[in-house]
Amino acid sequence: MSEAVRVVVLGTGRMGSAIAELLLEKPGFELAGAFARRRDRAGMDLGLALGRAEPLGVSLEGDLDALLERARPAVAIQATCSRLVDAEKEICACLTRGIHVISIAEEMAWPAASSPECAARLDALARANAAVAVGTGVNPGFVLDTLVVALTGVCAQVDSIRARRVNDLAPYGPTVLHSQGVGLAPEAFRAGVEEGAVVGHVGFPESMAMIAAALGWKLERVEESREPIVSSVRRETPHVAIEPGQVAGCLHVAVGFVDGRPAITLEHPQQIRPEAEGGVTEDAIEIRGRPDVRLAGSPEIPGGVATAALAVNLVPRVLTASPGLKTMLDLPLPAAIPGGAGRG
Amino acid sequence: MSEAVRVVVLGTGRMGSAIAELLLEKPGFELAGAFARRRDRAGMDLGLALGRAEPLGVSLEGDLDALLERARPAVAIQATCSRLVDAEKEICACLTRGIHVISIAEEMAWPAASSPECAARLDALARANAAVAVGTGVNPGFVLDTLVVALTGVCAQVDSIRARRVNDLAPYGPTVLHSQGVGLAPEAFRAGVEEGAVVGHVGFPESMAMIAAALGWKLERVEESREPIVSSVRRETPHVAIEPGQVAGCLHVAVGFVDGRPAITLEHPQQIRPEAEGGVTEDAIEIRGRPDVRLAGSPEIPGGVATAALAVNLVPRVLTASPGLKTMLDLPLPAAIPGGAGRG
């Protein structure tokens, strides 16, 4: 990119901050502003909010419309929420002004999975304003969908797909741990699943729909199960300690049926310290077909930095895309953008 | 695709035949004709040429211009050669008529690596005729370049790349075996490298240039080495048998230098029966950066079917691309197209 691209970040939590730091590192970008939903952060200097010693001279804004009018960015990266219903208003505020949107909201990876109506609205608004909206992230958005689809490109025929992502929740705080039932007794875990307090992974409907669409498969139904990963040893993190018999996390599995048979199986056990019982973190994809394709890597691609990187690396792709609501399957591959803290 | 896409195949060797078979399997395509460079095959029925019991009613044509005029295909898949200088005339015959070209010629994976002038000519001709030309294949075209680049998408920073493809030449005949020096004494192998008879892998300059371009790296030079893989045991295939002390294949390595350091290392040992000495075939990619990314699979993605599949799976992507000379990096990911011998 010959001239720095003006980008604003929506959200100043863990992910929004990581994205802002990355934009500041790369010479191809100008961080033109940041939107904070939390009113108590509005007015803070972004540098201080990022934990830097020096202020950056960029204040967090609590009024998104005012920020967009003032900053006039080419691209907004949204890192404020997971759900489409919660993301739509901010996305529309950008698209109305012809500002491209890259969202890491999980449901934006394949918006039609949760709301075809919202997807249609976003597509129409983007086209009307010559803008692009697209969702990305490590998962959904890459490991259990985009990368799977990319690997099917070498197949003359695909019979079934199994993909598995095993991670370690040790770095995460109470919100994430609660959502996976960490520390509960097995019965309380099951009650939590019933009540919706234990949610497991957010993104299977999106990944399923993406894979099926890419392969031209008609997905008849998706069966999801959430089982407790009961620890047989003590496991401890900075945020929680569990005893033998307590729940270390959630084994969330989704099975997509095509032509009456289980064609797509996605597994995402999320737990603290799997290595405590000899487990390893990994990403593993297995395609059965002509040919079979197997690819796996350990440790897993770390979610935080990967999601921030995908969002930033996607900027050049949205700048050259045709207008509308896009997915990772519609755009050329994002690649790492040079520059930054290392030699790039 | 709502209507079958008319496709012609250029070349009726091992790869051209595999591509023709795949097009015949898939309901989305109509095999509109086939071009045979070998004059002794012209006029043969394609079905019989493919080894089928029944004729297909499609004759192999030896006159490419006549074939294109008669068949009026939307897309031509070229599987006649490896080198750009050898591929250009046929590609131009298609582009001039507004016919898209997907080529598996190795040098077409990144034409500017062998001839920037030819790449510029093809791009201008494609644009002038609203057509697309693109190269693909398992390698170059996928394992040691496109897939590597796809994985960098999760990286905030890339320091270095190492990728390795280990295959087994056992299925291959004399032409391929000679090109890798199989059966030679080590001294004869080295002489063969000097004289150009032992070529190793065709495609490293293309893969190197593709990765560097995707990452915005300036490639200063590429150092290639071709070393004999000397067998310590007897190894035998349907086409050759070698004794201990003879060459089982060629360890071809390319190292790309950026900022004076080795930034990209690509290894492709090609030999017969690596398992005879405990070796395994595999594809392995290792990116050092933020984060590190490692992904590997064994056995390796088989070259023949994968190259045919990539060429066919790319058809929908060229139909919706903007005109010009493209690479795998410019188009959305190809995915397996449904239908075929299995359940698709």
XYZ file of C-alpha atoms in Angstrom:
688
model
C 0.000 0.000 0.000
C 1.528 3.284 -1.115
C -0.331 5.494 1.372
C -1.201 4.593 4.960
C -4.757 3.310 5.235
C -6.841 5.070 7.863
C -8.396 2.518 10.195
C -10.512 2.884 13.328
C -10.987 0.188 15.933
C -14.357 -0.402 17.536
C -13.796 -1.926 20.951
C -10.965 -1.520 23.408
C -11.110 -4.818 25.258
C -8.502 -7.545 24.937
C -9.045 -8.028 21.191
C -9.626 -4.407 20.264
C -6.443 -3.459 22.107
C -4.434 -6.165 20.318
C -5.739 -4.943 16.970
C -4.919 -1.331 17.832
C -1.362 -2.313 18.838
C -0.888 -4.176 15.570
C -2.149 -1.257 13.499
C 0.264 1.024 15.334
C 3.156 -1.346 14.518
C 2.558 -1.552 10.785
C 3.748 1.297 8.577
C 0.907 0.710 6.114
C -1.763 1.875 8.553
C -2.789 4.976 10.408
C -4.841 4.334 13.524
C -7.393 7.098 13.059
C -9.373 6.553 16.242
C -10.929 4.098 18.642
C -14.486 3.631 19.852
C -15.159 2.440 23.402
C -18.586 1.115 24.275
C -17.740 1.443 27.931
C -18.593 4.992 28.868
C -16.032 5.000 31.669
C -13.260 4.681 29.073
C -14.450 7.467 26.759
C -12.020 10.367 26.767
C -9.075 8.248 27.920
C -5.939 8.449 25.858
C -5.639 5.338 23.691
C -1.964 4.885 24.504
C -2.640 4.918 28.239
C -5.635 2.611 27.693
C -3.260 0.227 25.925
C -1.002 0.253 28.958
C 1.735 2.369 27.373
C 3.822 4.746 29.402
C 3.236 7.622 26.982
C -0.052 8.993 25.665
C -0.679 8.618 21.933
C -2.722 11.774 21.555
C -5.709 9.738 20.379
C -8.703 9.797 22.723
C -11.156 6.941 23.045
C -14.548 8.091 21.813
C -17.865 6.967 23.223
C -19.929 8.365 20.320
C -19.440 6.195 17.257
C -21.116 8.565 14.805
C -18.965 11.452 15.978
C -15.832 9.302 15.689
C -16.613 8.209 12.146
C -17.450 11.752 11.038
C -14.251 13.110 12.487
C -11.815 10.311 11.670
C -13.105 9.532 8.145
C -11.478 6.091 8.089
C -11.382 3.809 5.072
C -11.871 0.755 7.275
C -13.379 0.021 10.684
C -12.364 -3.113 12.560
C -15.101 -4.191 14.949
C -14.150 -5.995 18.156
C -17.029 -5.143 20.440
C -19.185 -8.267 20.611
C -19.920 -11.824 19.423
C -23.530 -11.725 18.288
C -24.921 -10.289 15.077
C -27.853 -8.657 16.828
C -25.366 -6.791 18.979
C -23.020 -5.948 16.072
C -25.441 -4.756 13.423
C -25.996 -1.175 14.550
C -22.276 -0.357 14.639
C -21.659 -2.066 11.299
C -24.487 -0.106 9.721
C -23.138 3.171 11.092
C -19.935 2.455 9.155
C -21.450 1.092 5.958
C -23.859 4.041 5.671
C -20.789 6.247 5.416
C -19.087 4.007 2.862
C -16.610 2.742 5.463
C -15.575 -0.899 5.037
C -16.086 -3.132 8.076
C -13.985 -6.083 9.213
C -15.706 -7.681 12.173
C -14.421 -10.323 14.556
C -17.913 -10.905 15.952
C -18.203 -14.681 15.731
C -21.594 -14.591 14.038
C -20.235 -12.273 11.332
C -18.098 -15.162 10.022
C -21.236 -16.388 8.250
C -24.066 -14.001 9.148
C -26.751 -15.972 7.318
C -26.326 -18.789 9.842
C -27.901 -16.768 12.638
C -29.976 -14.313 10.615
C -30.476 -14.445 6.846
C -32.534 -11.261 7.181
C -29.714 -9.355 8.838
C -27.243 -10.708 6.258
C -29.493 -9.435 3.477
C -29.803 -6.024 5.129
C -26.038 -5.693 5.547
C -25.407 -6.787 1.968
C -27.894 -4.252 0.593
C -26.511 -1.434 2.718
C -22.915 -2.269 1.774
C -23.722 -2.347 -1.938
C -25.689 0.896 -1.752
C -22.680 2.628 -0.228
C -19.904 0.913 -2.218
C -18.535 -0.648 0.949
C -17.500 -4.130 2.036
C -18.432 -5.922 5.266
C -16.718 -9.174 6.193
C -16.245 -11.305 9.286
C -13.070 -13.096 10.302
C -11.255 -14.548 13.289
C -9.292 -17.623 14.180
C -12.405 -19.676 14.863
C -14.909 -19.241 13.398
C -13.255 -17.690 10.384
C -10.126 -19.737 9.865
C -9.088 -22.999 11.534
C -12.340 -24.955 11.482
C -13.732 -23.520 8.256
C -11.640 -21.396 5.876
C -8.576 -23.622 6.222
C -10.719 -26.741 5.840
C -12.240 -25.362 2.660
C -8.813 -24.379 1.338
C -7.623 -27.956 1.769
C -10.601 -29.337 -0.159
C -9.269 -27.467 -3.185
C -6.929 -30.391 -3.842
C -9.794 -32.900 -3.748
C -11.545 -34.414 -6.741
C -14.192 -35.577 -4.305
C -14.967 -35.063 -0.615
C -16.877 -37.677 1.386
C -16.566 -36.330 4.904
C -14.700 -33.825 7.037
C -13.490 -33.985 10.610
C -11.703 -31.076 12.227
C -10.616 -30.598 15.792
C -9.197 -27.693 17.725
C -7.832 -28.346 21.201
C -6.844 -25.279 23.165
C -5.895 -24.279 26.677
C -8.050 -21.775 28.558
C -5.330 -21.032 31.096
C -4.768 -17.461 29.815
C -8.453 -16.568 30.085
C -10.368 -14.814 32.829
C -13.656 -15.478 34.615
C -16.031 -14.628 31.742
C -14.583 -17.211 29.398
C -14.090 -19.789 32.175
C -17.742 -19.496 33.234
C -18.928 -19.875 29.656
C -17.118 -23.241 29.513
C -18.256 -24.418 32.947
C -14.742 -24.556 34.394
C -14.782 -25.411 38.093
C -18.345 -26.758 38.174
C -19.396 -30.191 39.387
C -20.487 -32.372 36.438
C -24.183 -32.107 37.438
C -23.964 -28.338 37.679
C -22.270 -28.309 34.266
C -25.182 -30.207 32.731
C -27.663 -27.864 34.380
C -25.632 -24.933 33.066
C -25.862 -26.294 29.521
C -29.644 -26.658 29.917
C -29.994 -23.104 31.202
C -27.654 -21.621 28.608
C -25.035 -20.467 31.107
C -22.490 -22.975 29.776
C -22.360 -22.102 26.086
C -19.230 -23.842 24.866
C -17.823 -22.571 21.578
C -19.562 -19.753 19.700
C -19.192 -20.383 15.990
C -20.150 -23.908 14.988
C -23.273 -22.914 13.017
C -21.127 -20.418 11.108
C -18.296 -22.882 10.358
C -20.760 -25.607 9.352
C -22.660 -23.323 7.007
C -19.432 -22.034 5.480
C -18.028 -25.480 4.743
C -21.336 -26.755 3.385
C -21.782 -23.717 1.142
C -18.240 -23.973 -0.201
C -18.733 -27.640 -1.087
C -22.238 -27.192 -2.463
C -23.637 -29.473 0.240
C -27.154 -29.106 1.592
C -26.890 -29.190 5.368
C -29.982 -30.969 6.694
C -29.330 -30.410 10.376
C -26.543 -29.794 12.864
C -26.434 -31.746 16.120
C -24.433 -30.155 18.893
C -23.354 -31.724 22.156
C -21.631 -30.162 25.146
C -20.043 -32.620 27.547
C -18.088 -31.852 30.714
C -14.356 -32.561 30.641
C -14.036 -33.931 34.160
C -10.536 -33.646 35.537
C -8.950 -36.527 37.385
C -6.180 -34.301 38.732
C -5.864 -30.873 40.302
C -5.460 -28.138 37.657
C -4.646 -24.528 38.396
C -4.428 -21.253 36.468
C -3.979 -17.640 37.586
C -7.774 -17.361 37.616
C -9.069 -20.685 38.891
C -8.108 -23.940 40.567
C -10.090 -27.143 40.215
C -9.953 -30.408 42.140
C -10.274 -33.965 40.819
C -13.900 -34.627 39.872
C -14.542 -31.025 38.887
C -15.027 -29.782 35.368
C -11.907 -28.569 33.515
C -13.849 -27.407 30.480
C -16.372 -28.194 27.793
C -16.098 -30.732 24.989
C -18.286 -29.101 22.388
C -18.944 -31.147 19.243
C -21.076 -30.316 16.227
C -22.073 -32.828 13.582
C -23.544 -31.672 10.295
C -25.735 -34.066 8.358
C -25.832 -34.207 4.562
C -27.918 -36.783 2.683
C -28.838 -38.341 6.027
C -25.293 -39.067 7.120
C -22.820 -37.256 9.386
C -20.668 -35.447 6.812
C -18.988 -32.712 8.846
C -17.748 -33.219 12.399
C -16.218 -30.294 14.238
C -14.772 -30.755 17.724
C -13.603 -28.015 20.011
C -12.774 -29.122 23.545
C -11.962 -26.032 25.578
C -10.420 -26.614 28.978
C -7.753 -25.361 31.335
C -4.375 -27.095 31.183
C -5.048 -30.192 29.070
C -1.381 -31.131 29.528
C -2.154 -31.892 33.199
C -3.567 -35.207 31.980
C -1.244 -35.739 29.051
C -3.372 -33.900 26.518
C -1.837 -31.675 23.850
C -3.275 -28.601 22.236
C -3.577 -28.870 18.479
C -5.402 -28.073 15.282
C -6.200 -31.124 13.170
C -8.074 -31.440 9.898
C -8.957 -34.705 8.216
C -10.721 -34.818 4.878
C -11.899 -38.190 3.605
C -12.221 -38.246 -0.137
C -10.101 -38.461 -3.243
C -7.458 -37.976 -2.007
C -7.650 -38.087 1.774
C -6.005 -35.002 3.239
C -4.690 -34.832 6.779
C -2.958 -31.846 8.279
C -2.321 -31.136 11.923
C -0.196 -28.914 14.090
C 0.619 -28.649 17.764
C 0.381 -26.384 19.675
C -2.820 -24.890 18.305
C -2.678 -21.574 16.474
C -3.117 -19.179 19.421
C -6.502 -17.519 19.199
C -5.840 -13.987 20.368
C -2.919 -12.943 18.184
C -4.266 -14.905 15.220
C -7.648 -13.182 15.318
C -6.035 -9.755 15.574
C -3.655 -10.618 12.722
C -6.408 -11.935 10.449
C -8.452 -8.763 10.978
C -5.520 -6.494 10.134
C -4.193 -8.674 7.289
C -7.628 -8.592 5.694
C -7.573 -4.800 5.230
C -5.887 -4.867 1.786
C -8.402 -7.479 0.632
C -11.476 -5.418 1.491
C -9.978 -2.368 -0.218
C -9.967 -4.190 -3.564
C -13.142 -6.254 -3.180
C -16.411 -5.540 -4.936
C -19.044 -3.997 -2.631
C -21.327 -6.113 -0.475
C -21.373 -8.500 2.458
C -18.486 -10.937 1.968
C -17.076 -13.952 3.743
C -13.561 -15.340 3.964
C -14.472 -17.563 1.000
C -15.190 -14.597 -1.279
C -11.856 -12.833 -0.912
C -8.312 -13.748 -1.929
C -6.300 -15.172 0.956
C -5.082 -12.702 3.534
C -1.308 -12.854 4.011
C 0.859 -11.422 6.758
C 1.453 -7.726 6.149
C 5.124 -6.741 6.485
C 6.550 -4.402 9.050
C 6.154 -4.322 12.760
C 8.100 -5.061 15.863
C 10.280 -7.695 14.207
C 11.754 -7.676 10.755
C 8.327 -8.396 9.328
C -23.277 -23.303 -11.479
C -26.725 -23.336 -13.022
C -25.601 -24.309 -16.523
C -22.789 -26.700 -17.398
C -19.572 -24.822 -18.152
C -17.964 -25.771 -21.471
C -14.335 -26.714 -20.919
C -11.661 -28.034 -23.267
C -8.528 -29.831 -22.159
C -5.192 -29.162 -23.829
C -3.029 -32.228 -23.460
C -3.945 -35.890 -23.231
C -1.039 -37.247 -21.232
C -1.298 -38.473 -17.658
C -2.463 -35.116 -16.289
C -4.643 -34.079 -19.226
C -6.409 -37.435 -19.038
C -6.983 -37.117 -15.302
C -8.457 -33.651 -15.810
C -10.696 -34.879 -18.628
C -11.959 -37.748 -16.467
C -12.747 -35.348 -13.639
C -14.633 -32.976 -15.931
C -16.663 -35.915 -17.235
C -17.549 -36.905 -13.646
C -18.837 -33.527 -12.537
C -22.341 -32.466 -13.552
C -21.330 -28.806 -13.617
C -19.079 -29.234 -16.652
C -19.330 -30.185 -20.289
C -16.124 -31.517 -21.781
C -16.295 -29.698 -25.090
C -13.150 -31.124 -26.650
C -9.549 -32.136 -26.202
C -6.353 -31.042 -27.916
C -3.523 -33.518 -28.472
C -0.086 -32.201 -29.325
C 0.945 -35.680 -30.378
C -0.131 -36.007 -33.981
C -0.463 -39.771 -33.675
C -3.337 -39.259 -31.214
C -5.298 -36.751 -33.303
C -8.559 -38.212 -34.507
C -8.708 -40.823 -31.737
C -11.866 -40.974 -29.707
C -11.293 -39.345 -26.323
C -13.059 -42.151 -24.463
C -10.825 -44.771 -26.016
C -7.792 -42.556 -25.419
C -8.802 -42.466 -21.745
C -8.837 -46.241 -21.688
C -12.616 -46.572 -21.552
C -14.417 -49.497 -23.164
C -16.851 -47.221 -24.984
C -16.129 -44.247 -27.243
C -17.297 -40.836 -26.004
C -17.974 -39.405 -29.434
C -15.396 -36.662 -28.832
C -12.343 -36.834 -31.109
C -8.924 -35.621 -30.053
C -7.972 -32.677 -32.220
C -4.472 -31.852 -33.388
C -5.335 -28.320 -34.566
C -5.867 -26.090 -31.542
C -7.331 -23.164 -33.472
C -9.868 -25.415 -35.155
C -10.796 -26.968 -31.816
C -11.341 -23.609 -30.135
C -13.395 -22.285 -33.058
C -15.586 -25.348 -33.101
C -15.936 -26.037 -29.384
C -16.331 -22.419 -28.213
C -15.428 -23.265 -24.626
C -15.615 -20.845 -21.716
C -12.440 -22.281 -20.212
C -9.388 -24.175 -21.453
C -7.325 -26.240 -19.026
C -3.747 -26.560 -20.248
C -1.773 -29.706 -19.382
C 0.698 -29.888 -22.217
C 4.014 -28.708 -20.776
C 6.000 -27.271 -17.848
C 7.761 -24.254 -19.309
C 6.289 -20.850 -20.067
C 8.106 -20.599 -23.402
C 6.419 -23.824 -24.405
C 2.992 -22.847 -23.028
C 2.616 -19.301 -24.276
C 1.427 -19.946 -27.828
C -1.447 -22.193 -26.738
C -2.458 -19.826 -23.940
C -2.506 -16.921 -26.387
C -4.644 -18.871 -28.854
C -7.252 -19.154 -26.091
C -7.002 -15.649 -24.658
C -7.279 -14.064 -28.109
C -10.706 -15.677 -28.355
C -11.750 -14.544 -24.865
C -11.360 -18.079 -23.499
C -10.136 -18.287 -19.894
C -7.031 -20.422 -19.338
C -6.140 -22.519 -16.297
C -2.642 -23.899 -16.804
C -0.810 -26.545 -14.820
C 2.483 -25.637 -16.507
C 4.773 -25.218 -13.496
C 6.118 -21.876 -14.642
C 2.583 -20.500 -14.988
C 2.233 -20.656 -11.173
C 4.156 -17.354 -11.117
C 5.056 -16.456 -14.716
C 7.076 -13.380 -13.806
C 9.659 -15.638 -12.133
C 10.855 -17.029 -15.466
C 9.798 -14.205 -17.788
C 8.388 -10.856 -16.675
C 8.044 -9.988 -20.367
C 5.884 -13.000 -21.105
C 3.820 -12.335 -17.978
C 3.211 -8.778 -19.167
C 2.208 -9.999 -22.633
C -0.240 -12.534 -21.217
C -1.732 -9.963 -18.853
C -2.248 -7.440 -21.655
C -3.773 -10.025 -23.968
C -6.093 -11.332 -21.253
C -7.300 -7.850 -20.364
C -7.814 -6.908 -24.005
C -10.066 -9.937 -24.454
C -11.841 -9.900 -21.074
C -10.299 -13.239 -20.200
C -8.424 -14.673 -17.239
C -5.218 -16.730 -17.290
C -3.996 -18.431 -14.127
C -1.572 -21.176 -13.182
C -2.120 -23.823 -10.530
C -1.014 -27.274 -9.466
C -0.096 -29.111 -6.304
C 3.470 -27.814 -6.349
C 4.152 -25.166 -7.437
C 0.712 -23.727 -6.926
C -0.388 -25.073 -3.576
C 1.635 -26.989 -0.969
C 4.881 -25.007 -0.935
C 3.398 -21.599 -1.711
C -0.368 -20.926 -1.644
C -0.897 -22.951 1.530
C 2.136 -21.338 3.152
C 0.800 -17.884 2.349
C -2.660 -18.836 3.626
C -1.146 -19.804 6.967
C 0.697 -16.484 7.290
C -2.730 -14.841 7.387
C -2.874 -15.615 11.118
C 0.507 -13.979 11.747
C 1.096 -10.492 13.112
C 4.690 -10.910 11.994
C 6.677 -13.474 9.979
C 10.403 -13.951 10.532
C 11.114 -17.017 8.426
C 9.457 -19.872 6.596
C 10.473 -23.480 6.136
C 8.391 -25.885 4.100
C 9.119 -29.420 3.065
C 7.423 -31.869 0.751
C 8.585 -35.486 0.791
C 7.087 -37.711 -1.863
C 7.586 -41.151 -3.379
C 8.444 -41.441 -7.070
C 7.446 -45.106 -7.196
C 4.384 -44.451 -9.409
C 6.415 -42.547 -11.984
C 7.952 -43.680 -15.251
C 11.351 -43.212 -16.888
C 11.042 -39.521 -17.783
C 10.465 -38.413 -14.204
C 12.978 -40.889 -12.783
C 15.712 -39.649 -15.128
C 14.973 -36.043 -14.222
C 15.694 -36.917 -10.565
C 18.767 -39.019 -11.292
C 17.250 -42.233 -9.956
C 19.554 -45.219 -10.511
C 22.703 -43.191 -11.151
C 25.976 -43.518 -9.270
C 26.546 -40.448 -7.055
C 29.300 -39.116 -9.373
C 27.065 -39.500 -12.412
C 24.299 -37.700 -10.495
C 26.590 -34.737 -9.855
C 27.639 -34.673 -13.487
C 23.955 -34.831 -14.452
C 23.208 -31.808 -12.295
C 26.085 -29.925 -13.955
C 24.861 -30.820 -17.438
C 21.211 -30.102 -16.662
C 20.015 -33.670 -17.157
C 19.184 -34.005 -13.458
C 16.819 -31.101 -12.886
C 15.177 -31.901 -9.561
C 11.948 -30.075 -8.828
C 10.531 -27.574 -11.332
C 8.865 -24.768 -9.438
C 11.077 -23.344 -6.702
C 11.581 -19.933 -8.360
C 7.811 -19.671 -8.730
C 7.032 -20.663 -5.123
C 9.748 -18.373 -3.776
C 8.527 -15.393 -5.775
C 4.936 -16.056 -4.767
C 5.665 -16.213 -1.046
C 7.922 -13.156 -1.147
C 5.366 -11.134 -3.094
C 2.554 -12.106 -0.728
C 4.590 -11.032 2.292
C 5.956 -7.881 0.693
C 9.502 -9.212 0.982
C 12.245 -8.279 -1.466
C 13.927 -11.509 -2.506
C 17.627 -10.767 -2.985
C 18.650 -14.134 -4.334
C 17.677 -17.795 -4.300
C 20.309 -20.465 -3.730
C 19.410 -23.914 -4.972
C 21.185 -27.166 -4.245
C 20.574 -30.622 -5.681
C 22.124 -33.469 -3.703
C 21.916 -37.183 -4.421
C 19.858 -39.301 -2.022
C 22.148 -42.327 -1.931
C 20.354 -45.501 -0.935
C 21.882 -47.896 1.573
C 19.414 -50.629 0.651
C 17.976 -52.139 -2.491
C 14.830 -50.261 -3.660
C 12.569 -51.409 -6.449
C 9.578 -50.006 -8.364
C 7.709 -51.228 -11.469
C 10.054 -49.043 -13.520
C 13.458 -49.272 -11.864
C 15.535 -51.155 -9.307
C 18.525 -49.664 -7.541
C 21.261 -51.249 -5.451
C 22.905 -49.945 -2.281
C 25.216 -47.051 -3.197
C 23.046 -45.942 -6.108
C 20.938 -42.791 -6.157
C 17.311 -43.127 -5.049
C 16.449 -39.546 -5.922
C 17.265 -35.872 -5.609
C 17.213 -33.709 -2.497
C 16.430 -30.347 -4.005
C 16.557 -27.381 -1.636
C 16.008 -23.702 -2.342
C 16.859 -20.929 0.072
C 15.546 -17.417 -0.489
C 17.469 -14.520 1.042
C 15.788 -11.369 2.352
C 17.770 -8.592 4.053
C 20.869 -10.763 3.759
C 19.485 -13.685 5.716
C 17.891 -16.991 4.690
C 14.199 -16.190 5.115
C 12.486 -18.872 3.033
C 13.674 -22.470 2.881
C 11.856 -24.911 0.629
C 12.861 -28.580 0.562
C 11.602 -31.165 -1.860
C 13.403 -34.516 -1.725
C 12.037 -36.682 -4.525
C 12.997 -40.339 -4.424
C 11.672 -43.828 -4.919
C 10.380 -45.649 -1.843
C 11.630 -43.485 1.035
C 10.001 -45.977 3.433
C 12.697 -48.491 2.459
C 14.968 -46.645 4.868
C 12.356 -45.599 7.382
C 11.463 -42.319 5.706
C 7.883 -41.071 5.513
C 6.244 -38.974 2.871
C 4.798 -35.730 4.175
C 3.987 -32.089 3.697
C 5.265 -29.861 6.478
C 5.100 -26.104 6.908
C 6.767 -24.153 9.679
C 6.382 -20.412 10.027
C 8.505 -18.649 12.618
C 6.963 -15.411 13.743
C 4.208 -14.103 15.945
C 2.775 -16.659 16.427
C 4.789 -19.622 15.182
C 2.622 -21.819 12.982
C 3.351 -25.474 12.319
C 1.207 -27.757 10.224
C 2.132 -31.104 8.765
C 0.506 -34.149 7.279
C 1.567 -37.607 6.258
C 1.326 -39.052 3.680
C 1.897 -36.112 1.367
C -1.007 -34.758 -0.665
C -0.692 -36.926 -3.791
C 0.443 -34.810 -6.710
C -1.488 -36.205 -9.641
C -5.052 -36.143 -8.365
C -4.453 -32.928 -6.432
C -3.203 -31.053 -9.494
C -6.135 -32.256 -11.596
C -8.563 -31.318 -8.809
C -7.080 -27.848 -8.318
C -7.342 -27.131 -12.051
C -10.997 -28.195 -12.197
C -11.957 -26.627 -8.851
C -10.529 -23.326 -10.058
C -13.003 -23.035 -12.948
C -15.728 -21.224 -10.953
C -13.107 -18.780 -9.667
C -11.884 -17.716 -13.117
C -15.461 -17.249 -14.303
C -16.021 -14.511 -11.715
C -12.551 -12.931 -11.693
C -11.670 -9.613 -13.258
C -9.727 -9.973 -16.545
C -5.965 -10.372 -16.633
C -3.140 -12.680 -15.681
C -3.845 -13.931 -12.155
C -2.165 -16.147 -9.602
C -3.538 -18.349 -6.857
C -3.075 -15.377 -4.528
C -5.432 -13.157 -6.530
C -8.477 -15.423 -6.473
C -10.745 -16.644 -3.699
C -9.855 -20.140 -2.535
C -10.842 -22.981 -4.793
C -12.982 -25.578 -2.997
C -13.917 -29.086 -4.022
C -16.755 -29.000 -6.523
C -19.564 -31.428 -5.671
C -20.596 -34.405 -7.728
C -18.580 -37.176 -9.209
C -17.940 -40.820 -8.730
C -18.613 -40.726 -4.994
C -21.262 -38.848 -3.166
C -19.379 -35.599 -3.721
